[in-house]
Short mmCIF file of C-alpha atoms and ligand atoms in Angstrom, two decimals:
data_model
loop_
_atom_site.label_atom_id
_atom_site.label_comp_id
_atom_site.label_asym_id
_atom_site.label_seq_id
_atom_site.Cartn_x
_atom_site.Cartn_y
_atom_site.Cartn_z
CA MET T 1409 -0.18 76.28 -20.25
CA LYS T 1410 -0.34 74.63 -23.69
CA LYS T 1411 0.09 76.89 -26.67
CA VAL T 1412 -1.83 76.33 -29.91
CA PHE T 1413 -0.89 77.36 -33.43
CA VAL T 1414 -3.75 77.54 -35.93
CA GLN T 1415 -3.27 76.96 -39.67
CA THR T 1416 -6.38 77.50 -41.79
CA PHE T 1417 -6.82 76.52 -45.44
CA GLY T 1418 -9.83 77.34 -47.60
CA CYS T 1419 -12.83 79.64 -47.40
CA GLN T 1420 -14.15 82.22 -44.91
CA MET T 1421 -16.34 79.51 -43.44
CA ASN T 1422 -13.16 77.69 -42.43
CA VAL T 1423 -11.75 80.88 -40.92
CA ALA T 1424 -14.90 81.13 -38.79
CA ASP T 1425 -14.75 77.42 -37.92
CA SER T 1426 -11.11 77.76 -36.86
CA ALA T 1427 -12.08 80.56 -34.47
CA GLU T 1428 -14.79 78.31 -33.01
CA MET T 1429 -12.39 75.38 -32.59
CA LEU T 1430 -9.76 77.66 -31.07
CA GLY T 1431 -12.44 78.76 -28.59
CA ALA T 1432 -12.94 75.13 -27.51
CA LEU T 1433 -9.17 74.70 -27.03
CA VAL T 1434 -8.87 77.95 -25.09
CA ALA T 1435 -11.76 76.86 -22.86
CA ARG T 1436 -9.61 73.82 -22.01
CA GLY T 1437 -6.66 75.90 -20.92
CA ALA T 1438 -4.77 76.47 -24.19
CA LYS T 1439 -3.49 79.82 -25.42
CA GLU T 1440 -3.03 80.91 -29.04
CA THR T 1441 0.45 81.54 -30.38
CA ALA T 1442 1.56 82.92 -33.75
CA ASP T 1443 4.86 81.05 -33.48
CA ILE T 1444 4.71 77.44 -34.62
CA ASP T 1445 8.04 76.59 -32.90
CA ASP T 1446 6.65 77.78 -29.61
CA ALA T 1447 3.44 75.72 -29.96
CA ASP T 1448 2.45 72.48 -28.22
CA ILE T 1449 -0.67 71.95 -30.32
CA ILE T 1450 -1.26 72.52 -34.04
CA LEU T 1451 -4.79 72.86 -35.33
CA VAL T 1452 -4.87 72.42 -39.12
CA ASN T 1453 -8.25 73.29 -40.61
CA THR T 1454 -8.49 71.95 -44.14
CA CYS T 1455 -10.29 72.32 -47.48
CA THR T 1456 -11.12 69.71 -50.13
CA VAL T 1457 -13.25 71.65 -52.62
CA ARG T 1458 -10.62 71.17 -55.31
CA GLU T 1459 -7.90 68.53 -55.46
CA HIS T 1460 -5.19 71.19 -55.17
CA ALA T 1461 -6.65 72.46 -51.86
CA GLU T 1462 -6.68 68.98 -50.36
CA HIS T 1463 -3.17 68.31 -51.58
CA LYS T 1464 -1.92 71.48 -49.89
CA ALA T 1465 -3.49 70.47 -46.57
CA VAL T 1466 -2.16 66.91 -46.67
CA SER T 1467 1.36 67.93 -47.67
CA TYR T 1468 1.36 70.46 -44.82
CA LEU T 1469 0.45 67.59 -42.50
CA GLY T 1470 3.35 65.54 -43.88
CA ARG T 1471 5.78 68.31 -42.93
CA LEU T 1472 4.52 68.28 -39.33
CA GLU T 1473 6.17 64.94 -38.50
CA LYS T 1474 9.47 66.75 -37.78
CA TRP T 1475 7.70 69.47 -35.78
CA LYS T 1476 6.08 66.85 -33.59
CA ALA T 1477 9.28 64.88 -33.04
CA ALA T 1478 11.19 68.01 -31.98
CA ARG T 1479 9.49 68.17 -28.59
CA SER T 1480 7.64 65.52 -26.60
CA GLY T 1481 3.96 65.93 -25.83
CA ARG T 1482 3.14 67.84 -28.99
CA VAL T 1483 -0.37 67.31 -30.43
CA ILE T 1484 -1.57 67.53 -34.05
CA ILE T 1485 -5.26 68.07 -34.79
CA PHE T 1486 -6.34 67.69 -38.42
CA ALA T 1487 -9.80 69.21 -38.88
CA GLY T 1488 -12.28 70.40 -41.49
CA CYS T 1489 -13.35 69.25 -44.95
CA ALA T 1490 -10.29 67.22 -46.05
CA ALA T 1491 -10.27 65.56 -42.61
CA GLN T 1492 -13.93 64.66 -43.11
CA ARG T 1493 -13.30 63.15 -46.55
CA LEU T 1494 -10.13 61.22 -45.70
CA GLY T 1495 -11.09 60.23 -42.15
CA GLU T 1496 -9.31 57.56 -40.12
CA LYS T 1497 -7.41 56.23 -43.14
CA LEU T 1498 -5.14 59.27 -42.74
CA LYS T 1499 -3.67 57.63 -39.66
CA LYS T 1500 -2.23 54.83 -41.84
CA SER T 1501 0.03 57.22 -43.74
CA TYR T 1502 0.42 59.70 -40.88
CA PRO T 1503 0.57 57.66 -37.65
CA PHE T 1504 1.87 60.70 -35.75
CA LEU T 1505 -1.52 62.41 -36.20
CA ASP T 1506 -3.40 62.67 -32.88
CA ILE T 1507 -6.93 63.88 -33.60
CA ILE T 1508 -9.02 63.85 -36.77
CA ALA T 1509 -12.04 66.15 -36.52
CA GLY T 1510 -14.16 66.26 -39.68
CA ALA T 1511 -16.19 69.30 -40.74
CA LYS T 1512 -19.51 67.61 -39.94
CA GLY T 1513 -18.62 67.39 -36.26
CA ILE T 1514 -17.62 71.00 -35.68
CA GLU T 1515 -20.41 71.60 -33.14
CA ASN T 1516 -19.05 68.72 -31.07
CA PHE T 1517 -15.37 69.65 -31.35
CA GLY T 1518 -15.14 70.19 -27.58
CA GLY T 1519 -16.46 66.67 -27.01
CA VAL T 1520 -13.84 65.27 -29.41
CA LEU T 1521 -11.09 67.03 -27.44
CA ASP T 1522 -12.41 65.67 -24.14
CA GLU T 1523 -12.68 62.12 -25.50
CA SER T 1524 -9.10 62.23 -26.77
CA GLY T 1525 -7.90 62.33 -23.17
CA LEU T 1526 -5.14 64.72 -24.27
CA PHE T 1527 -6.65 67.68 -22.45
CA GLY T 1528 -6.75 67.58 -18.69
CA ALA T 1529 -8.89 69.31 -16.16
CA GLU T 1530 -7.22 72.67 -16.69
CA HIS T 1531 -9.83 75.37 -17.17
CA GLY T 1532 -9.29 78.29 -19.42
CA GLY T 1533 -11.04 81.44 -20.36
CA ASP T 1534 -12.36 83.03 -23.53
CA ILE T 1535 -10.35 83.89 -26.60
CA ILE T 1536 -8.81 87.29 -26.29
CA LYS T 1537 -9.05 88.53 -29.84
CA LYS T 1538 -7.53 91.58 -31.36
CA SER T 1539 -10.43 93.80 -32.25
CA THR T 1540 -10.99 93.90 -35.98
CA VAL T 1541 -13.26 96.08 -38.10
CA THR T 1542 -14.83 93.08 -39.84
CA ASP T 1543 -15.78 89.71 -38.41
CA PHE T 1544 -17.71 86.62 -39.45
CA VAL T 1545 -20.81 84.99 -38.03
CA THR T 1546 -21.87 81.55 -39.26
CA VAL T 1547 -25.66 81.43 -39.66
CA MET T 1548 -26.02 78.07 -41.39
CA ARG T 1549 -23.84 75.11 -42.20
CA GLY T 1550 -24.06 72.45 -44.88
CA CYS T 1551 -25.80 72.36 -48.24
CA ASP T 1552 -29.00 70.71 -49.53
CA PHE T 1553 -28.09 71.10 -53.21
CA GLN T 1554 -26.32 68.36 -55.15
CA CYS T 1555 -24.32 70.21 -57.78
CA SER T 1556 -22.73 67.46 -59.84
CA TYR T 1557 -19.12 68.66 -59.40
CA CYS T 1558 -19.25 69.57 -55.74
CA ILE T 1559 -17.96 67.67 -52.71
CA VAL T 1560 -19.32 70.12 -50.14
CA PRO T 1561 -22.67 68.40 -49.43
CA SER T 1562 -20.84 65.15 -48.69
CA VAL T 1563 -18.22 66.65 -46.34
CA ARG T 1564 -20.41 69.26 -44.66
CA GLY T 1565 -23.73 67.41 -44.65
CA PRO T 1566 -27.27 68.81 -44.97
CA VAL T 1567 -28.31 72.35 -44.04
CA LYS T 1568 -28.50 73.25 -40.39
CA CYS T 1569 -29.56 76.80 -39.53
CA LEU T 1570 -28.65 78.46 -36.25
CA PRO T 1571 -31.37 80.08 -34.13
CA PRO T 1572 -31.64 83.88 -34.70
CA LYS T 1573 -31.18 84.49 -30.97
CA ASP T 1574 -27.76 82.77 -31.02
CA ILE T 1575 -26.77 84.70 -34.14
CA LEU T 1576 -27.81 88.03 -32.57
CA ALA T 1577 -25.99 87.19 -29.34
CA GLN T 1578 -22.84 86.54 -31.36
CA VAL T 1579 -23.31 89.84 -33.24
CA LYS T 1580 -23.73 91.74 -29.94
CA MET T 1581 -20.58 90.14 -28.56
CA LEU T 1582 -18.57 91.15 -31.63
CA VAL T 1583 -19.96 94.71 -31.61
CA ALA T 1584 -18.98 95.02 -27.94
CA ARG T 1585 -15.42 94.15 -29.04
CA GLY T 1586 -15.45 96.96 -31.58
CA VAL T 1587 -16.42 95.07 -34.75
CA LYS T 1588 -18.29 97.32 -37.22
CA GLU T 1589 -18.93 95.05 -40.18
CA ILE T 1590 -20.62 91.67 -39.80
CA VAL T 1591 -20.30 89.08 -42.55
CA LEU T 1592 -23.00 86.39 -42.32
CA LEU T 1593 -21.69 83.05 -43.53
CA GLY T 1594 -23.24 79.89 -44.92
CA GLN T 1595 -22.65 77.52 -47.83
CA THR T 1596 -25.98 78.68 -49.32
CA VAL T 1597 -26.47 81.49 -46.86
CA ASN T 1598 -29.68 82.89 -48.33
CA ALA T 1599 -31.42 79.51 -48.00
CA TYR T 1600 -31.48 80.35 -44.27
CA LYS T 1601 -34.82 79.55 -42.62
CA TYR T 1602 -35.59 79.26 -38.94
CA GLU T 1603 -39.16 79.02 -37.61
CA GLY T 1604 -40.64 81.41 -40.17
CA ILE T 1605 -37.63 83.73 -40.23
CA ASP T 1606 -36.03 83.81 -43.66
CA PHE T 1607 -32.71 85.25 -44.76
CA ALA T 1608 -34.11 88.69 -45.66
CA ASP T 1609 -35.64 88.91 -42.14
CA LEU T 1610 -32.35 87.84 -40.57
CA LEU T 1611 -30.38 90.45 -42.53
CA GLU T 1612 -32.70 93.19 -41.24
CA MET T 1613 -32.44 91.90 -37.67
CA VAL T 1614 -28.64 91.93 -37.79
CA ALA T 1615 -28.54 95.37 -39.46
CA ALA T 1616 -30.83 96.71 -36.69
CA GLU T 1617 -28.36 95.77 -33.94
CA PRO T 1618 -26.97 98.97 -32.41
CA GLY T 1619 -23.33 99.46 -33.37
CA VAL T 1620 -23.50 97.43 -36.59
CA GLU T 1621 -22.38 99.73 -39.40
CA ARG T 1622 -22.49 97.29 -42.29
CA VAL T 1623 -23.71 93.77 -43.04
CA ARG T 1624 -22.39 91.52 -45.80
CA PHE T 1625 -23.08 87.87 -46.53
CA MET T 1626 -21.45 84.90 -48.31
CA SER T 1627 -22.25 82.95 -50.39
CA PRO T 1628 -25.80 83.10 -51.65
CA HIS T 1629 -27.35 80.69 -54.17
CA PRO T 1630 -29.11 82.27 -57.17
CA LEU T 1631 -32.31 80.27 -56.57
CA TYR T 1632 -32.82 82.04 -53.24
CA ILE T 1633 -32.40 85.56 -54.61
CA THR T 1634 -36.02 86.61 -54.09
CA PRO T 1635 -37.70 89.97 -54.80
CA LYS T 1636 -38.08 90.35 -51.01
CA LEU T 1637 -34.33 89.89 -50.49
CA VAL T 1638 -33.50 92.34 -53.29
CA ASP T 1639 -35.84 94.93 -51.70
CA VAL T 1640 -34.28 94.53 -48.27
CA ILE T 1641 -30.77 94.97 -49.70
CA LYS T 1642 -31.91 97.99 -51.72
CA ASN T 1643 -33.73 99.79 -48.90
CA ASN T 1644 -31.52 99.11 -45.89
CA PRO T 1645 -28.52 101.46 -45.95
CA LYS T 1646 -26.56 99.19 -43.58
CA ILE T 1647 -26.70 96.22 -45.94
CA ALA T 1648 -23.74 96.28 -48.34
CA LYS T 1649 -24.49 96.94 -51.98
CA HIS T 1650 -22.41 94.01 -53.10
CA VAL T 1651 -23.42 90.40 -53.60
CA HIS T 1652 -21.04 87.57 -54.49
CA LEU T 1653 -23.34 85.31 -56.51
CA PRO T 1654 -21.75 82.13 -57.93
CA ALA T 1655 -22.88 81.67 -61.55
CA GLN T 1656 -20.56 78.70 -62.36
CA SER T 1657 -21.37 78.84 -66.10
CA GLY T 1658 -23.37 80.77 -68.70
CA SER T 1659 -24.26 77.75 -70.82
CA ASP T 1660 -27.75 76.31 -70.36
CA LYS T 1661 -26.46 72.84 -71.22
CA ILE T 1662 -23.62 72.96 -68.68
CA LEU T 1663 -25.83 74.54 -65.98
CA LYS T 1664 -28.28 71.67 -66.49
CA ASP T 1665 -25.51 69.06 -66.33
CA MET T 1666 -24.19 70.74 -63.19
CA LYS T 1667 -27.70 70.52 -61.67
CA ARG T 1668 -27.60 74.17 -60.68
CA GLY T 1669 -31.38 74.55 -60.94
CA TYR T 1670 -31.40 77.64 -63.21
CA ASP T 1671 -30.66 78.60 -66.79
CA ALA T 1672 -28.61 81.57 -67.99
CA LYS T 1673 -31.67 83.78 -68.55
CA THR T 1674 -33.12 83.20 -65.06
CA LEU T 1675 -29.71 83.93 -63.60
CA LEU T 1676 -29.27 87.12 -65.62
CA ASP T 1677 -32.74 88.30 -64.54
CA LYS T 1678 -31.70 87.91 -60.89
CA ILE T 1679 -28.39 89.67 -61.51
CA ASN T 1680 -30.22 92.55 -63.22
CA ALA T 1681 -32.69 92.82 -60.34
CA LEU T 1682 -29.71 93.20 -57.98
CA LYS T 1683 -27.97 95.69 -60.24
CA ASN T 1684 -31.16 97.75 -60.56
CA ALA T 1685 -31.16 97.91 -56.76
CA GLY T 1686 -27.70 99.53 -56.92
CA VAL T 1687 -25.80 96.36 -56.07
CA LEU T 1688 -22.43 95.32 -57.55
CA VAL T 1689 -22.39 91.61 -58.36
CA SER T 1690 -19.30 89.36 -58.42
CA THR T 1691 -19.20 85.64 -59.12
CA ASP T 1692 -17.50 82.22 -59.27
CA ILE T 1693 -17.03 80.43 -62.59
CA VAL T 1694 -15.90 76.87 -63.27
CA ILE T 1695 -14.04 76.36 -66.56
CA GLY T 1696 -13.66 73.04 -68.33
CA TYR T 1697 -16.56 71.11 -66.86
CA PRO T 1698 -16.66 67.76 -68.77
CA GLY T 1699 -18.30 68.26 -72.16
CA GLU T 1700 -17.85 72.06 -72.17
CA THR T 1701 -17.58 72.98 -75.86
CA GLU T 1702 -16.26 76.17 -77.40
CA GLU T 1703 -19.89 77.23 -77.80
CA ASP T 1704 -20.65 76.58 -74.10
CA PHE T 1705 -17.62 78.64 -73.16
CA ASN T 1706 -18.77 81.44 -75.45
CA ASP T 1707 -22.13 81.40 -73.64
CA THR T 1708 -20.22 81.92 -70.39
CA LEU T 1709 -18.38 84.86 -71.96
CA LYS T 1710 -21.76 86.26 -73.09
CA LEU T 1711 -23.14 85.99 -69.56
CA VAL T 1712 -20.06 87.68 -68.15
CA ASP T 1713 -20.42 90.52 -70.67
CA ALA T 1714 -24.12 90.96 -69.96
CA ALA T 1715 -23.76 90.74 -66.18
CA LYS T 1716 -20.66 92.97 -66.07
CA PHE T 1717 -19.48 91.31 -62.88
CA SER T 1718 -17.38 93.54 -60.65
CA PHE T 1719 -15.08 90.59 -59.99
CA ALA T 1720 -14.91 86.81 -60.51
CA TYR T 1721 -13.04 83.86 -59.10
CA CYS T 1722 -12.37 81.46 -61.97
CA PHE T 1723 -11.61 77.81 -61.26
CA LYS T 1724 -10.46 74.97 -63.46
CA PHE T 1725 -12.82 72.02 -63.04
CA SER T 1726 -11.33 69.57 -60.55
CA PRO T 1727 -12.83 66.06 -60.39
CA ARG T 1728 -13.76 65.20 -56.78
CA ALA T 1729 -14.16 61.61 -55.65
CA ASP T 1730 -17.71 60.26 -55.49
CA THR T 1731 -19.27 63.28 -57.17
CA PRO T 1732 -21.28 62.53 -60.35
CA ALA T 1733 -19.02 64.74 -62.49
CA ALA T 1734 -15.89 62.82 -61.48
CA SER T 1735 -16.86 59.77 -63.54
CA LEU T 1736 -17.67 61.71 -66.72
CA LYS T 1737 -15.44 60.63 -69.61
CA ASN T 1738 -15.60 63.72 -71.83
CA ALA T 1739 -12.92 65.80 -70.08
CA VAL T 1740 -11.81 69.02 -71.75
CA PRO T 1741 -8.08 68.83 -72.63
CA ASP T 1742 -5.97 70.77 -70.17
CA LYS T 1743 -4.47 72.97 -72.89
CA GLU T 1744 -7.95 74.03 -73.94
CA VAL T 1745 -8.97 74.72 -70.32
CA GLU T 1746 -5.86 76.90 -69.86
CA LYS T 1747 -6.69 78.81 -73.04
CA ARG T 1748 -10.27 79.45 -71.90
CA LEU T 1749 -9.16 80.44 -68.43
CA ASP T 1750 -6.77 82.97 -69.95
CA ILE T 1751 -9.49 84.54 -72.08
CA LEU T 1752 -11.88 84.68 -69.13
CA LEU T 1753 -9.34 86.12 -66.69
CA ASN T 1754 -8.52 88.86 -69.17
CA LYS T 1755 -12.16 89.78 -69.56
CA ILE T 1756 -12.69 89.79 -65.80
CA LYS T 1757 -9.70 92.07 -65.31
CA GLY T 1758 -11.28 94.56 -67.71
CA LEU T 1759 -14.66 94.38 -65.98
CA ALA T 1760 -13.14 94.80 -62.53
CA ALA T 1761 -11.28 97.89 -63.75
CA ALA T 1762 -14.53 99.22 -65.24
CA ALA T 1763 -16.32 98.76 -61.90
CA TYR T 1764 -13.59 100.82 -60.24
CA ASP T 1765 -13.53 103.46 -62.98
CA SER T 1766 -17.28 103.97 -62.87
CA ALA T 1767 -17.08 105.04 -59.21
CA VAL T 1768 -14.96 108.10 -60.13
CA GLY T 1769 -16.84 111.32 -59.43
CA THR T 1770 -19.30 109.69 -56.99
CA ARG T 1771 -19.56 110.18 -53.24
CA GLN T 1772 -19.06 106.94 -51.32
CA GLU T 1773 -19.50 105.85 -47.74
CA VAL T 1774 -16.27 104.07 -46.88
CA LEU T 1775 -15.68 101.88 -43.85
CA VAL T 1776 -12.10 102.56 -42.74
CA GLU T 1777 -10.18 99.30 -42.30
CA THR T 1778 -6.58 100.49 -42.00
CA PRO T 1779 -5.34 104.08 -41.49
CA TYR T 1780 -5.12 104.70 -45.25
CA LYS T 1781 -7.60 102.23 -46.75
CA GLY T 1782 -11.24 101.23 -46.59
CA ARG T 1783 -14.02 99.63 -48.60
CA THR T 1784 -17.15 101.06 -50.20
CA SER T 1785 -20.53 99.43 -49.68
CA GLY T 1786 -20.03 97.87 -53.14
CA ASN T 1787 -16.76 96.29 -51.90
CA LEU T 1788 -14.34 98.55 -53.81
CA TRP T 1789 -11.07 99.54 -52.11
CA VAL T 1790 -10.45 103.23 -51.48
CA LYS T 1791 -7.18 104.94 -50.52
CA PHE T 1792 -7.36 108.09 -48.38
CA PRO T 1793 -5.02 111.07 -48.73
CA SER T 1794 -4.75 111.42 -44.94
CA LYS T 1795 -4.79 109.13 -41.93
CA GLN T 1796 -8.22 107.89 -40.79
CA GLN T 1797 -9.47 106.07 -37.70
CA ALA T 1798 -10.13 102.36 -38.39
CA GLY T 1799 -13.78 101.48 -37.81
CA ASN T 1800 -15.14 104.91 -38.80
CA VAL T 1801 -17.46 105.37 -41.75
CA VAL T 1802 -16.38 108.36 -43.82
CA THR T 1803 -18.11 109.92 -46.82
CA VAL T 1804 -15.59 110.75 -49.52
CA LEU T 1805 -15.52 112.02 -53.08
CA ILE T 1806 -13.76 109.58 -55.42
CA LYS T 1807 -11.20 111.51 -57.49
CA ARG T 1808 -9.60 108.83 -59.60
CA SER T 1809 -9.20 105.11 -60.18
CA ASP T 1810 -6.25 103.01 -61.27
CA GLY T 1811 -8.51 100.07 -62.06
CA THR T 1812 -7.75 98.22 -58.82
CA LEU T 1813 -7.99 101.04 -56.27
CA LEU T 1814 -9.97 104.26 -55.86
CA TYR T 1815 -8.31 107.48 -54.65
CA SER T 1816 -10.41 109.84 -52.57
CA GLU T 1817 -10.26 113.49 -51.73
N1 5AD S 774 -13.87 72.04 -59.37
C1 5AD S 774 -13.63 73.36 -59.56
N2 5AD S 774 -14.25 74.33 -58.85
C2 5AD S 774 -15.16 73.94 -57.91
N3 5AD S 774 -15.93 74.66 -57.08
C3 5AD S 774 -16.66 73.81 -56.34
N4 5AD S 774 -16.38 72.53 -56.69
C4 5AD S 774 -15.44 72.60 -57.67
C5 5AD S 774 -14.77 71.61 -58.45
N5 5AD S 774 -14.99 70.31 -58.29
C6 5AD S 774 -15.93 76.12 -57.05
C7 5AD S 774 -17.30 76.71 -57.33
C8 5AD S 774 -17.74 77.21 -55.98
C9 5AD S 774 -16.41 77.59 -55.37
C10 5AD S 774 -16.43 77.74 -53.89
O1 5AD S 774 -15.56 76.56 -55.76
O2 5AD S 774 -17.17 77.77 -58.24
O3 5AD S 774 -18.63 78.32 -56.08
FE1 SF4 S 775 -21.56 72.92 -53.69
FE2 SF4 S 775 -23.71 73.50 -55.18
FE3 SF4 S 775 -23.92 73.33 -52.50
FE4 SF4 S 775 -22.61 75.40 -53.59
S1 SF4 S 775 -24.81 74.94 -53.86
S2 SF4 S 775 -21.91 74.14 -51.83
S3 SF4 S 775 -21.65 74.43 -55.39
S4 SF4 S 775 -23.45 71.66 -53.92
#
């Protein structure tokens, strides 16, 4: 039996895609191993959203030449977003690479394996997965936006939504394995639409599945934060009171240049609607987009102050080939970008601590993830004084906060 080692780079979507690709390998007789030296097949699932991510994936591939040479018959599969962007030309520099499977073809990954002729007639079973408290379900793939800095639409293609019946079947299967928290995934997950069923409807359907304790989703686009969606999140106790909503910038000029489709005021209105529904909001911010002035950056700081995000991922702008922003000449000097990033990270640290501190004295429903730790509905980590059973939901009084962790009674 062939053994496969999986190496995933990038976002949660890639984690879910890796599981799907592993499923196709297992169905062809392979078995997962956590030991790369023991493996016959390596599946590398890659990211290209920023140059650094792609570089990491490609340099990992470079190091696999020795691994492959150490034993005959070994197979290397390079999959995902960087594989989609670089394509067959990878084989010029890495002739030892066996299969390139780009992100657009994930649904047909099994077909790619069969065509390669590297997998025989051996039949396998299903993945035997360790049961986890949280698991991911992809509900849509691709993106129909064209943000000027972003390579995702070109490597993942246009939006394709999965039928609700397939999504619910997947949820049922996970619940039967003991999963309690379902995270619905999509590049612009709340743009979901399938024969009259929108994302708010889908959220309610998933939350109504017996055995589902909590539903989260990632990542929504601000334009699809509708009053209906806010109401559903507010009124359904199983839907987590946390939304990760990428803002990208707080400057109207930069948002327009980025082609995000909203200005800072529209965005703040949506954030406030969520916060008024009891939801904690976190975000993504890009620093140093070409032409970002001190004033633009200050507008981002103003937005961050007004929104009081519970957390933020901050990225330095990275020019990606063939995106409109890559050819812009007015780059912000790296020293300036570093300075701005520092200021922003400091502010975010303070806001994250404030989000933790403000939970002190409240009662929280916590989903237990490990014997001594769990997460609130708002996605804050809680430490328990005594051992708990993973998968249970416990109601606890929050006694104190150290700014990164809550301590319960
Ligand atoms: N440079 C820097 N950050 C980027 N992101 C997407 N494209 C780029 C880029 N070219 C960030 C955005 C997005 C997150 C997943 O990655 O903030 O929300
Ligand atoms: Fe990229 Fe914009 Fe689509 Fe998000 S919405 S994946 S940033 S193009």
